[in-house]
Amino acid sequence: MAQQINFGSTPAEREEAFISLYKKVFPSAAKYVSKMGGSFDDAKDVFQDALVIFYERTAKAAITLQTNEKAYLLGIVKNLWAAKFRENTLYTPLDMQDDMMEEEESQPSQNKLMHLLETAGQKCMEILKAFYYDNLPANTIAALFGYSGIHSATVQKYKCMEKVRETIKEKSLAYEDFVE
């Protein structure tokens, strides 16, 4: 299904073609950018860049599309968003690096966390370690600790977590209490 794109020869025809494309494709592009963590303004920026690229490729080079124009334009949007996302993750402004280093320095103290977990009891520590640290499946944990089934193991894990939560509530602890 090859399709030749025609933007017209007059400015009014080109404007009409752009408006038509905008109405037809922008909602899908905005939905994609939003789903990928972008804002509405990001979607507008990326879509406008995609329209320019689309226009340059189709009008000046007179290419023939093998898909419909919506799919082609969305493909450009996805590639532009991926490039922008890669760029944003590769380069962190220097002023933000200081903030990131401060966050890394204020990690929870393992000693304080271990002490808190110890208040729940040795068996609870072992169960929580099996679930969260060792990432063992529930059926393995049930067999390992002698529970009758997966449900019993997950209920016991829940009870252990509740013991830890209650200790935190009783002592009115906050995140800052665990940071050295």
Short mmCIF file of N, CA and C in Angstrom, two decimals:
data_model
loop_
_atom_site.label_atom_id
_atom_site.label_comp_id
_atom_site.label_asym_id
_atom_site.label_seq_id
_atom_site.Cartn_x
_atom_site.Cartn_y
_atom_site.Cartn_z
N MET A 1 0.84 -1.18 0.00
CA MET A 1 0.00 0.00 0.00
C MET A 1 0.88 1.24 0.00
N ALA A 2 1.51 1.52 -1.09
CA ALA A 2 2.37 2.70 -1.22
C ALA A 2 1.50 3.94 -1.30
N GLN A 3 1.98 5.01 -0.67
CA GLN A 3 1.18 6.23 -0.60
C GLN A 3 2.09 7.43 -0.85
N GLN A 4 1.73 8.26 -1.81
CA GLN A 4 2.47 9.48 -2.10
C GLN A 4 1.84 10.60 -1.27
N ILE A 5 2.67 11.33 -0.54
CA ILE A 5 2.18 12.42 0.30
C ILE A 5 2.21 13.72 -0.49
N ASN A 6 1.11 14.48 -0.39
CA ASN A 6 1.02 15.74 -1.11
C ASN A 6 0.71 16.85 -0.11
N PHE A 7 1.67 17.77 0.04
CA PHE A 7 1.46 18.91 0.93
C PHE A 7 0.90 20.11 0.19
N GLY A 8 0.62 19.94 -1.06
CA GLY A 8 0.08 21.05 -1.84
C GLY A 8 1.16 21.99 -2.30
N SER A 9 0.77 22.90 -3.15
CA SER A 9 1.75 23.82 -3.71
C SER A 9 1.65 25.22 -3.12
N THR A 10 0.53 25.55 -2.47
CA THR A 10 0.37 26.88 -1.89
C THR A 10 0.52 26.80 -0.37
N PRO A 11 0.86 27.93 0.25
CA PRO A 11 0.97 27.96 1.71
C PRO A 11 -0.34 27.53 2.40
N ALA A 12 -1.47 27.90 1.85
CA ALA A 12 -2.76 27.54 2.45
C ALA A 12 -2.97 26.02 2.41
N GLU A 13 -2.59 25.39 1.31
CA GLU A 13 -2.73 23.93 1.19
C GLU A 13 -1.78 23.22 2.16
N ARG A 14 -0.56 23.74 2.31
CA ARG A 14 0.39 23.15 3.25
C ARG A 14 -0.12 23.28 4.68
N GLU A 15 -0.66 24.46 5.01
CA GLU A 15 -1.19 24.69 6.35
C GLU A 15 -2.34 23.72 6.63
N GLU A 16 -3.21 23.54 5.66
CA GLU A 16 -4.33 22.62 5.82
C GLU A 16 -3.84 21.19 6.02
N ALA A 17 -2.77 20.80 5.28
CA ALA A 17 -2.21 19.46 5.42
C ALA A 17 -1.62 19.27 6.82
N PHE A 18 -0.91 20.29 7.33
CA PHE A 18 -0.34 20.20 8.67
C PHE A 18 -1.42 20.12 9.74
N ILE A 19 -2.45 20.92 9.60
CA ILE A 19 -3.56 20.89 10.57
C ILE A 19 -4.23 19.52 10.57
N SER A 20 -4.43 18.98 9.39
CA SER A 20 -5.04 17.66 9.27
C SER A 20 -4.18 16.60 9.96
N LEU A 21 -2.86 16.64 9.71
CA LEU A 21 -1.95 15.69 10.36
C LEU A 21 -1.96 15.88 11.88
N TYR A 22 -1.95 17.12 12.31
CA TYR A 22 -1.94 17.42 13.74
C TYR A 22 -3.17 16.81 14.41
N LYS A 23 -4.34 17.03 13.83
CA LYS A 23 -5.59 16.49 14.40
C LYS A 23 -5.61 14.97 14.38
N LYS A 24 -5.06 14.40 13.33
CA LYS A 24 -5.12 12.95 13.16
C LYS A 24 -4.11 12.21 14.03
N VAL A 25 -2.91 12.78 14.22
CA VAL A 25 -1.82 12.02 14.83
C VAL A 25 -1.43 12.51 16.23
N PHE A 26 -1.59 13.81 16.51
CA PHE A 26 -1.11 14.32 17.80
C PHE A 26 -1.69 13.62 19.02
N PRO A 27 -2.99 13.31 19.06
CA PRO A 27 -3.49 12.62 20.26
C PRO A 27 -2.75 11.30 20.56
N SER A 28 -2.45 10.55 19.53
CA SER A 28 -1.71 9.29 19.73
C SER A 28 -0.28 9.58 20.17
N ALA A 29 0.34 10.59 19.59
CA ALA A 29 1.70 10.95 19.96
C ALA A 29 1.76 11.42 21.40
N ALA A 30 0.79 12.26 21.81
CA ALA A 30 0.75 12.76 23.19
C ALA A 30 0.54 11.61 24.17
N LYS A 31 -0.30 10.67 23.81
CA LYS A 31 -0.54 9.50 24.66
C LYS A 31 0.74 8.69 24.83
N TYR A 32 1.47 8.50 23.74
CA TYR A 32 2.73 7.75 23.81
C TYR A 32 3.74 8.46 24.70
N VAL A 33 3.95 9.75 24.49
CA VAL A 33 4.93 10.50 25.28
C VAL A 33 4.54 10.50 26.75
N SER A 34 3.25 10.66 27.02
CA SER A 34 2.78 10.62 28.41
C SER A 34 3.05 9.26 29.04
N LYS A 35 2.78 8.21 28.30
CA LYS A 35 3.00 6.85 28.80
C LYS A 35 4.49 6.62 29.08
N MET A 36 5.33 7.28 28.34
CA MET A 36 6.77 7.12 28.50
C MET A 36 7.36 8.12 29.50
N GLY A 37 6.50 8.83 30.23
CA GLY A 37 6.97 9.71 31.30
C GLY A 37 7.14 11.17 30.93
N GLY A 38 6.70 11.55 29.75
CA GLY A 38 6.84 12.94 29.32
C GLY A 38 5.61 13.77 29.66
N SER A 39 5.77 15.07 29.57
CA SER A 39 4.67 15.98 29.84
C SER A 39 3.96 16.34 28.53
N PHE A 40 2.88 17.09 28.64
CA PHE A 40 2.15 17.56 27.47
C PHE A 40 3.04 18.47 26.63
N ASP A 41 3.81 19.33 27.31
CA ASP A 41 4.73 20.22 26.58
C ASP A 41 5.80 19.42 25.84
N ASP A 42 6.29 18.34 26.48
CA ASP A 42 7.26 17.46 25.80
C ASP A 42 6.63 16.88 24.54
N ALA A 43 5.38 16.46 24.66
CA ALA A 43 4.68 15.86 23.52
C ALA A 43 4.56 16.87 22.38
N LYS A 44 4.21 18.12 22.73
CA LYS A 44 4.09 19.15 21.69
C LYS A 44 5.43 19.39 21.00
N ASP A 45 6.50 19.49 21.79
CA ASP A 45 7.83 19.73 21.22
C ASP A 45 8.25 18.60 20.30
N VAL A 46 8.12 17.38 20.78
CA VAL A 46 8.55 16.23 20.00
C VAL A 46 7.70 16.10 18.74
N PHE A 47 6.39 16.34 18.86
CA PHE A 47 5.52 16.20 17.70
C PHE A 47 5.82 17.25 16.65
N GLN A 48 6.08 18.47 17.08
CA GLN A 48 6.41 19.51 16.11
C GLN A 48 7.72 19.22 15.40
N ASP A 49 8.70 18.69 16.13
CA ASP A 49 9.95 18.28 15.49
C ASP A 49 9.69 17.15 14.50
N ALA A 50 8.82 16.22 14.89
CA ALA A 50 8.48 15.10 14.01
C ALA A 50 7.79 15.59 12.75
N LEU A 51 6.91 16.57 12.88
CA LEU A 51 6.25 17.13 11.70
C LEU A 51 7.25 17.75 10.73
N VAL A 52 8.23 18.45 11.28
CA VAL A 52 9.24 19.07 10.42
C VAL A 52 10.03 17.99 9.69
N ILE A 53 10.44 16.96 10.40
CA ILE A 53 11.19 15.86 9.78
C ILE A 53 10.32 15.18 8.72
N PHE A 54 9.07 14.93 9.08
CA PHE A 54 8.13 14.28 8.15
C PHE A 54 7.99 15.12 6.88
N TYR A 55 7.81 16.41 7.04
CA TYR A 55 7.66 17.31 5.90
C TYR A 55 8.91 17.28 5.02
N GLU A 56 10.08 17.39 5.67
CA GLU A 56 11.33 17.40 4.90
C GLU A 56 11.51 16.10 4.12
N ARG A 57 11.19 14.99 4.75
CA ARG A 57 11.39 13.69 4.08
C ARG A 57 10.38 13.46 2.96
N THR A 58 9.17 13.90 3.16
CA THR A 58 8.14 13.58 2.17
C THR A 58 8.01 14.64 1.08
N ALA A 59 8.07 15.90 1.44
CA ALA A 59 7.83 16.96 0.46
C ALA A 59 9.05 17.22 -0.42
N LYS A 60 10.19 17.30 0.19
CA LYS A 60 11.38 17.65 -0.57
C LYS A 60 11.99 16.45 -1.29
N ALA A 61 11.95 15.30 -0.66
CA ALA A 61 12.55 14.12 -1.28
C ALA A 61 11.53 13.37 -2.12
N ALA A 62 10.27 13.71 -2.00
CA ALA A 62 9.19 13.07 -2.74
C ALA A 62 9.23 11.55 -2.59
N ILE A 63 9.36 11.10 -1.32
CA ILE A 63 9.38 9.65 -1.09
C ILE A 63 7.97 9.10 -1.09
N THR A 64 7.87 7.82 -1.28
CA THR A 64 6.59 7.14 -1.24
C THR A 64 6.56 6.29 0.02
N LEU A 65 5.54 6.48 0.85
CA LEU A 65 5.42 5.75 2.10
C LEU A 65 4.88 4.35 1.85
N GLN A 66 5.44 3.38 2.57
CA GLN A 66 4.95 2.00 2.49
C GLN A 66 3.87 1.75 3.55
N THR A 67 3.73 2.67 4.52
CA THR A 67 2.69 2.59 5.55
C THR A 67 1.85 3.85 5.43
N ASN A 68 0.87 3.99 6.31
CA ASN A 68 0.10 5.22 6.27
C ASN A 68 0.88 6.34 6.99
N GLU A 69 0.48 7.55 6.73
CA GLU A 69 1.22 8.69 7.26
C GLU A 69 1.19 8.75 8.78
N LYS A 70 0.10 8.29 9.39
CA LYS A 70 0.01 8.30 10.85
C LYS A 70 1.06 7.38 11.45
N ALA A 71 1.19 6.18 10.92
CA ALA A 71 2.17 5.23 11.44
C ALA A 71 3.59 5.75 11.24
N TYR A 72 3.84 6.33 10.09
CA TYR A 72 5.17 6.87 9.80
C TYR A 72 5.52 8.01 10.75
N LEU A 73 4.58 8.91 10.95
CA LEU A 73 4.79 10.05 11.84
C LEU A 73 4.96 9.60 13.29
N LEU A 74 4.17 8.62 13.72
CA LEU A 74 4.32 8.09 15.08
C LEU A 74 5.68 7.43 15.25
N GLY A 75 6.17 6.78 14.22
CA GLY A 75 7.50 6.19 14.27
C GLY A 75 8.56 7.25 14.49
N ILE A 76 8.42 8.38 13.82
CA ILE A 76 9.37 9.49 14.01
C ILE A 76 9.27 10.00 15.44
N VAL A 77 8.04 10.15 15.96
CA VAL A 77 7.85 10.62 17.34
C VAL A 77 8.54 9.68 18.32
N LYS A 78 8.35 8.38 18.13
CA LYS A 78 8.96 7.40 19.05
C LYS A 78 10.48 7.47 19.00
N ASN A 79 11.03 7.61 17.81
CA ASN A 79 12.49 7.71 17.70
C ASN A 79 13.01 9.00 18.33
N LEU A 80 12.30 10.11 18.11
CA LEU A 80 12.72 11.38 18.73
C LEU A 80 12.63 11.31 20.25
N TRP A 81 11.55 10.71 20.75
CA TRP A 81 11.40 10.61 22.21
C TRP A 81 12.50 9.72 22.79
N ALA A 82 12.80 8.62 22.14
CA ALA A 82 13.86 7.73 22.62
C ALA A 82 15.20 8.46 22.64
N ALA A 83 15.47 9.24 21.59
CA ALA A 83 16.72 10.00 21.54
C ALA A 83 16.77 11.05 22.65
N LYS A 84 15.66 11.72 22.87
CA LYS A 84 15.60 12.74 23.93
C LYS A 84 15.77 12.09 25.30
N PHE A 85 15.15 10.95 25.50
CA PHE A 85 15.25 10.24 26.78
C PHE A 85 16.69 9.80 27.02
N ARG A 86 17.34 9.25 26.00
CA ARG A 86 18.75 8.84 26.13
C ARG A 86 19.62 10.05 26.46
N GLU A 87 19.37 11.15 25.78
CA GLU A 87 20.15 12.35 25.99
C GLU A 87 19.99 12.85 27.42
N ASN A 88 18.77 12.85 27.93
CA ASN A 88 18.51 13.35 29.28
C ASN A 88 19.13 12.45 30.34
N THR A 89 19.22 11.15 30.08
CA THR A 89 19.80 10.27 31.08
C THR A 89 21.32 10.25 31.01
N LEU A 90 21.89 10.56 29.86
CA LEU A 90 23.35 10.56 29.74
C LEU A 90 23.98 11.78 30.36
N TYR A 91 23.32 12.91 30.25
CA TYR A 91 23.89 14.16 30.70
C TYR A 91 23.10 14.73 31.86
N THR A 92 23.73 14.76 33.02
CA THR A 92 23.11 15.34 34.19
C THR A 92 23.79 16.67 34.45
N PRO A 93 23.02 17.76 34.59
CA PRO A 93 23.63 19.05 34.87
C PRO A 93 24.48 19.00 36.14
N LEU A 94 25.55 19.78 36.16
CA LEU A 94 26.47 19.76 37.30
C LEU A 94 25.79 20.12 38.60
N ASP A 95 24.86 21.07 38.58
CA ASP A 95 24.19 21.45 39.82
C ASP A 95 23.33 20.31 40.36
N MET A 96 22.84 19.45 39.50
CA MET A 96 22.04 18.32 39.96
C MET A 96 22.93 17.19 40.48
N GLN A 97 24.19 17.12 40.02
CA GLN A 97 25.08 16.07 40.49
C GLN A 97 25.37 16.24 41.98
N ASP A 98 25.47 17.48 42.46
CA ASP A 98 25.68 17.70 43.88
C ASP A 98 24.52 17.16 44.68
N ASP A 99 23.28 17.41 44.20
CA ASP A 99 22.09 16.90 44.88
C ASP A 99 22.09 15.38 44.90
N MET A 100 22.48 14.78 43.78
CA MET A 100 22.50 13.32 43.69
C MET A 100 23.54 12.75 44.65
N MET A 101 24.69 13.41 44.79
CA MET A 101 25.73 12.93 45.69
C MET A 101 25.25 13.03 47.14
N GLU A 102 24.54 14.09 47.47
CA GLU A 102 24.01 14.23 48.82
C GLU A 102 23.00 13.13 49.11
N GLU A 103 22.16 12.80 48.12
CA GLU A 103 21.19 11.72 48.31
C GLU A 103 21.90 10.40 48.54
N GLU A 104 22.99 10.15 47.81
CA GLU A 104 23.72 8.90 47.98
C GLU A 104 24.35 8.83 49.35
N GLU A 105 24.80 9.98 49.87
CA GLU A 105 25.42 10.00 51.18
C GLU A 105 24.42 9.75 52.29
N SER A 106 23.15 10.07 52.08
CA SER A 106 22.15 9.91 53.12
C SER A 106 21.37 8.61 52.95
N GLN A 107 22.11 7.51 52.78
CA GLN A 107 21.47 6.21 52.68
C GLN A 107 21.15 5.70 54.09
N PRO A 108 20.12 4.87 54.18
CA PRO A 108 19.78 4.34 55.50
C PRO A 108 20.93 3.55 56.11
N SER A 109 21.07 3.66 57.39
CA SER A 109 22.11 2.94 58.12
C SER A 109 21.71 1.48 58.24
N GLN A 110 22.60 0.59 57.80
CA GLN A 110 22.30 -0.84 57.88
C GLN A 110 22.19 -1.29 59.31
N ASN A 111 23.00 -0.73 60.20
CA ASN A 111 22.95 -1.14 61.61
C ASN A 111 21.59 -0.81 62.23
N LYS A 112 21.10 0.39 61.94
CA LYS A 112 19.81 0.80 62.51
C LYS A 112 18.67 -0.03 61.94
N LEU A 113 18.74 -0.31 60.63
CA LEU A 113 17.70 -1.13 60.02
C LEU A 113 17.74 -2.56 60.57
N MET A 114 18.93 -3.11 60.71
CA MET A 114 19.05 -4.47 61.25
C MET A 114 18.51 -4.54 62.67
N HIS A 115 18.80 -3.52 63.47
CA HIS A 115 18.29 -3.50 64.85
C HIS A 115 16.76 -3.49 64.85
N LEU A 116 16.18 -2.71 63.96
CA LEU A 116 14.73 -2.65 63.87
C LEU A 116 14.15 -4.00 63.45
N LEU A 117 14.78 -4.64 62.47
CA LEU A 117 14.30 -5.94 62.02
C LEU A 117 14.45 -7.00 63.12
N GLU A 118 15.49 -6.87 63.93
CA GLU A 118 15.71 -7.83 65.02
C GLU A 118 14.58 -7.78 66.04
N THR A 119 13.94 -6.63 66.18
CA THR A 119 12.84 -6.53 67.13
C THR A 119 11.65 -7.39 66.72
N ALA A 120 11.57 -7.76 65.45
CA ALA A 120 10.49 -8.62 64.97
C ALA A 120 10.78 -10.09 65.28
N GLY A 121 12.03 -10.42 65.60
CA GLY A 121 12.38 -11.79 65.93
C GLY A 121 13.22 -12.44 64.85
N GLN A 122 13.93 -13.49 65.27
CA GLN A 122 14.84 -14.18 64.36
C GLN A 122 14.12 -14.83 63.20
N LYS A 123 13.00 -15.51 63.49
CA LYS A 123 12.28 -16.21 62.43
C LYS A 123 11.75 -15.20 61.40
N CYS A 124 11.23 -14.07 61.87
CA CYS A 124 10.74 -13.04 60.95
C CYS A 124 11.88 -12.51 60.09
N MET A 125 13.03 -12.30 60.69
CA MET A 125 14.18 -11.83 59.90
C MET A 125 14.51 -12.83 58.80
N GLU A 126 14.49 -14.11 59.13
CA GLU A 126 14.82 -15.13 58.13
C GLU A 126 13.77 -15.17 57.02
N ILE A 127 12.50 -15.05 57.40
CA ILE A 127 11.43 -15.06 56.39
C ILE A 127 11.54 -13.85 55.47
N LEU A 128 11.71 -12.68 56.07
CA LEU A 128 11.83 -11.46 55.27
C LEU A 128 13.08 -11.50 54.38
N LYS A 129 14.16 -12.05 54.90
CA LYS A 129 15.37 -12.18 54.10
C LYS A 129 15.10 -13.10 52.91
N ALA A 130 14.41 -14.20 53.14
CA ALA A 130 14.12 -15.15 52.06
C ALA A 130 13.25 -14.49 50.98
N PHE A 131 12.25 -13.70 51.41
CA PHE A 131 11.36 -13.04 50.44
C PHE A 131 12.06 -11.91 49.70
N TYR A 132 12.69 -11.00 50.45
CA TYR A 132 13.16 -9.76 49.85
C TYR A 132 14.64 -9.76 49.44
N TYR A 133 15.48 -10.44 50.17
CA TYR A 133 16.90 -10.42 49.85
C TYR A 133 17.26 -11.56 48.91
N ASP A 134 16.79 -12.77 49.26
CA ASP A 134 17.11 -13.94 48.44
C ASP A 134 16.17 -14.08 47.24
N ASN A 135 15.04 -13.37 47.28
CA ASN A 135 14.04 -13.42 46.20
C ASN A 135 13.58 -14.85 45.90
N LEU A 136 13.38 -15.61 46.94
CA LEU A 136 12.91 -16.98 46.75
C LEU A 136 11.41 -16.97 46.46
N PRO A 137 10.94 -17.91 45.64
CA PRO A 137 9.50 -17.99 45.38
C PRO A 137 8.75 -18.44 46.64
N ALA A 138 7.50 -18.07 46.72
CA ALA A 138 6.69 -18.35 47.92
C ALA A 138 6.59 -19.85 48.20
N ASN A 139 6.49 -20.68 47.17
CA ASN A 139 6.37 -22.12 47.42
C ASN A 139 7.66 -22.68 48.02
N THR A 140 8.82 -22.15 47.63
CA THR A 140 10.09 -22.58 48.21
C THR A 140 10.18 -22.14 49.66
N ILE A 141 9.74 -20.93 49.95
CA ILE A 141 9.77 -20.43 51.33
C ILE A 141 8.83 -21.24 52.21
N ALA A 142 7.66 -21.57 51.67
CA ALA A 142 6.71 -22.39 52.43
C ALA A 142 7.33 -23.73 52.81
N ALA A 143 7.99 -24.38 51.87
CA ALA A 143 8.63 -25.67 52.15
C ALA A 143 9.81 -25.51 53.10
N LEU A 144 10.59 -24.47 52.91
CA LEU A 144 11.78 -24.23 53.72
C LEU A 144 11.44 -24.00 55.19
N PHE A 145 10.35 -23.27 55.45
CA PHE A 145 9.98 -22.93 56.82
C PHE A 145 8.89 -23.84 57.38
N GLY A 146 8.47 -24.84 56.62
CA GLY A 146 7.50 -25.82 57.10
C GLY A 146 6.06 -25.34 57.14
N TYR A 147 5.69 -24.42 56.27
CA TYR A 147 4.30 -23.97 56.20
C TYR A 147 3.52 -24.91 55.31
N SER A 148 2.21 -24.96 55.53
CA SER A 148 1.36 -25.88 54.78
C SER A 148 1.18 -25.47 53.32
N GLY A 149 1.40 -24.19 53.00
CA GLY A 149 1.23 -23.74 51.63
C GLY A 149 1.74 -22.34 51.42
N ILE A 150 1.59 -21.89 50.19
CA ILE A 150 2.04 -20.55 49.81
C ILE A 150 1.30 -19.48 50.60
N HIS A 151 0.00 -19.68 50.77
CA HIS A 151 -0.81 -18.69 51.48
C HIS A 151 -0.30 -18.50 52.91
N SER A 152 0.01 -19.59 53.58
CA SER A 152 0.51 -19.50 54.96
C SER A 152 1.83 -18.74 55.02
N ALA A 153 2.70 -18.97 54.05
CA ALA A 153 3.99 -18.28 54.02
C ALA A 153 3.81 -16.78 53.79
N THR A 154 2.92 -16.42 52.88
CA THR A 154 2.71 -14.99 52.62
C THR A 154 2.01 -14.30 53.79
N VAL A 155 1.14 -15.03 54.48
CA VAL A 155 0.48 -14.46 55.66
C VAL A 155 1.52 -14.21 56.75
N GLN A 156 2.44 -15.15 56.93
CA GLN A 156 3.49 -14.98 57.94
C GLN A 156 4.39 -13.81 57.59
N LYS A 157 4.71 -13.65 56.31
CA LYS A 157 5.53 -12.51 55.87
C LYS A 157 4.80 -11.20 56.20
N TYR A 158 3.50 -11.18 55.94
CA TYR A 158 2.70 -9.99 56.23
C TYR A 158 2.73 -9.68 57.73
N LYS A 159 2.60 -10.72 58.55
CA LYS A 159 2.62 -10.52 60.01
C LYS A 159 3.98 -9.98 60.46
N CYS A 160 5.05 -10.46 59.86
CA CYS A 160 6.38 -9.97 60.19
C CYS A 160 6.53 -8.50 59.81
N MET A 161 6.04 -8.15 58.64
CA MET A 161 6.10 -6.75 58.22
C MET A 161 5.29 -5.86 59.16
N GLU A 162 4.16 -6.37 59.60
CA GLU A 162 3.33 -5.61 60.54
C GLU A 162 4.04 -5.39 61.87
N LYS A 163 4.81 -6.39 62.33
CA LYS A 163 5.58 -6.22 63.56
C LYS A 163 6.57 -5.07 63.41
N VAL A 164 7.24 -5.02 62.28
CA VAL A 164 8.21 -3.95 62.02
C VAL A 164 7.49 -2.61 61.94
N ARG A 165 6.36 -2.57 61.24
CA ARG A 165 5.60 -1.31 61.13
C ARG A 165 5.13 -0.82 62.50
N GLU A 166 4.67 -1.74 63.33
CA GLU A 166 4.21 -1.37 64.67
C GLU A 166 5.35 -0.80 65.49
N THR A 167 6.53 -1.38 65.39
CA THR A 167 7.69 -0.86 66.12
C THR A 167 7.99 0.56 65.67
N ILE A 168 7.92 0.79 64.37
CA ILE A 168 8.17 2.13 63.85
C ILE A 168 7.12 3.10 64.37
N LYS A 169 5.86 2.68 64.38
CA LYS A 169 4.79 3.56 64.88
C LYS A 169 4.95 3.84 66.37
N GLU A 170 5.25 2.80 67.15
CA GLU A 170 5.40 2.97 68.60
C GLU A 170 6.51 3.95 68.95
N LYS A 171 7.58 3.86 68.20
CA LYS A 171 8.72 4.73 68.49
C LYS A 171 8.65 6.04 67.72
N SER A 172 7.59 6.22 66.93
CA SER A 172 7.40 7.43 66.11
C SER A 172 8.66 7.72 65.29
N LEU A 173 9.14 6.70 64.62
CA LEU A 173 10.35 6.84 63.84
C LEU A 173 10.04 7.40 62.46
N ALA A 174 10.99 8.13 61.93
CA ALA A 174 10.88 8.69 60.57
C ALA A 174 12.11 8.23 59.79
N TYR A 175 12.09 8.45 58.51
CA TYR A 175 13.20 8.06 57.64
C TYR A 175 14.52 8.62 58.16
N GLU A 176 14.50 9.84 58.62
CA GLU A 176 15.70 10.50 59.09
C GLU A 176 16.34 9.77 60.26
N ASP A 177 15.56 9.01 61.03
CA ASP A 177 16.09 8.28 62.15
C ASP A 177 17.00 7.14 61.72
N PHE A 178 16.92 6.74 60.47
CA PHE A 178 17.73 5.63 59.98
C PHE A 178 18.94 6.09 59.21
N VAL A 179 19.08 7.38 59.03
CA VAL A 179 20.19 7.92 58.24
C VAL A 179 21.29 8.34 59.18
N GLU A 180 22.51 7.94 58.84
CA GLU A 180 23.64 8.33 59.69
C GLU A 180 24.24 9.63 59.22
#
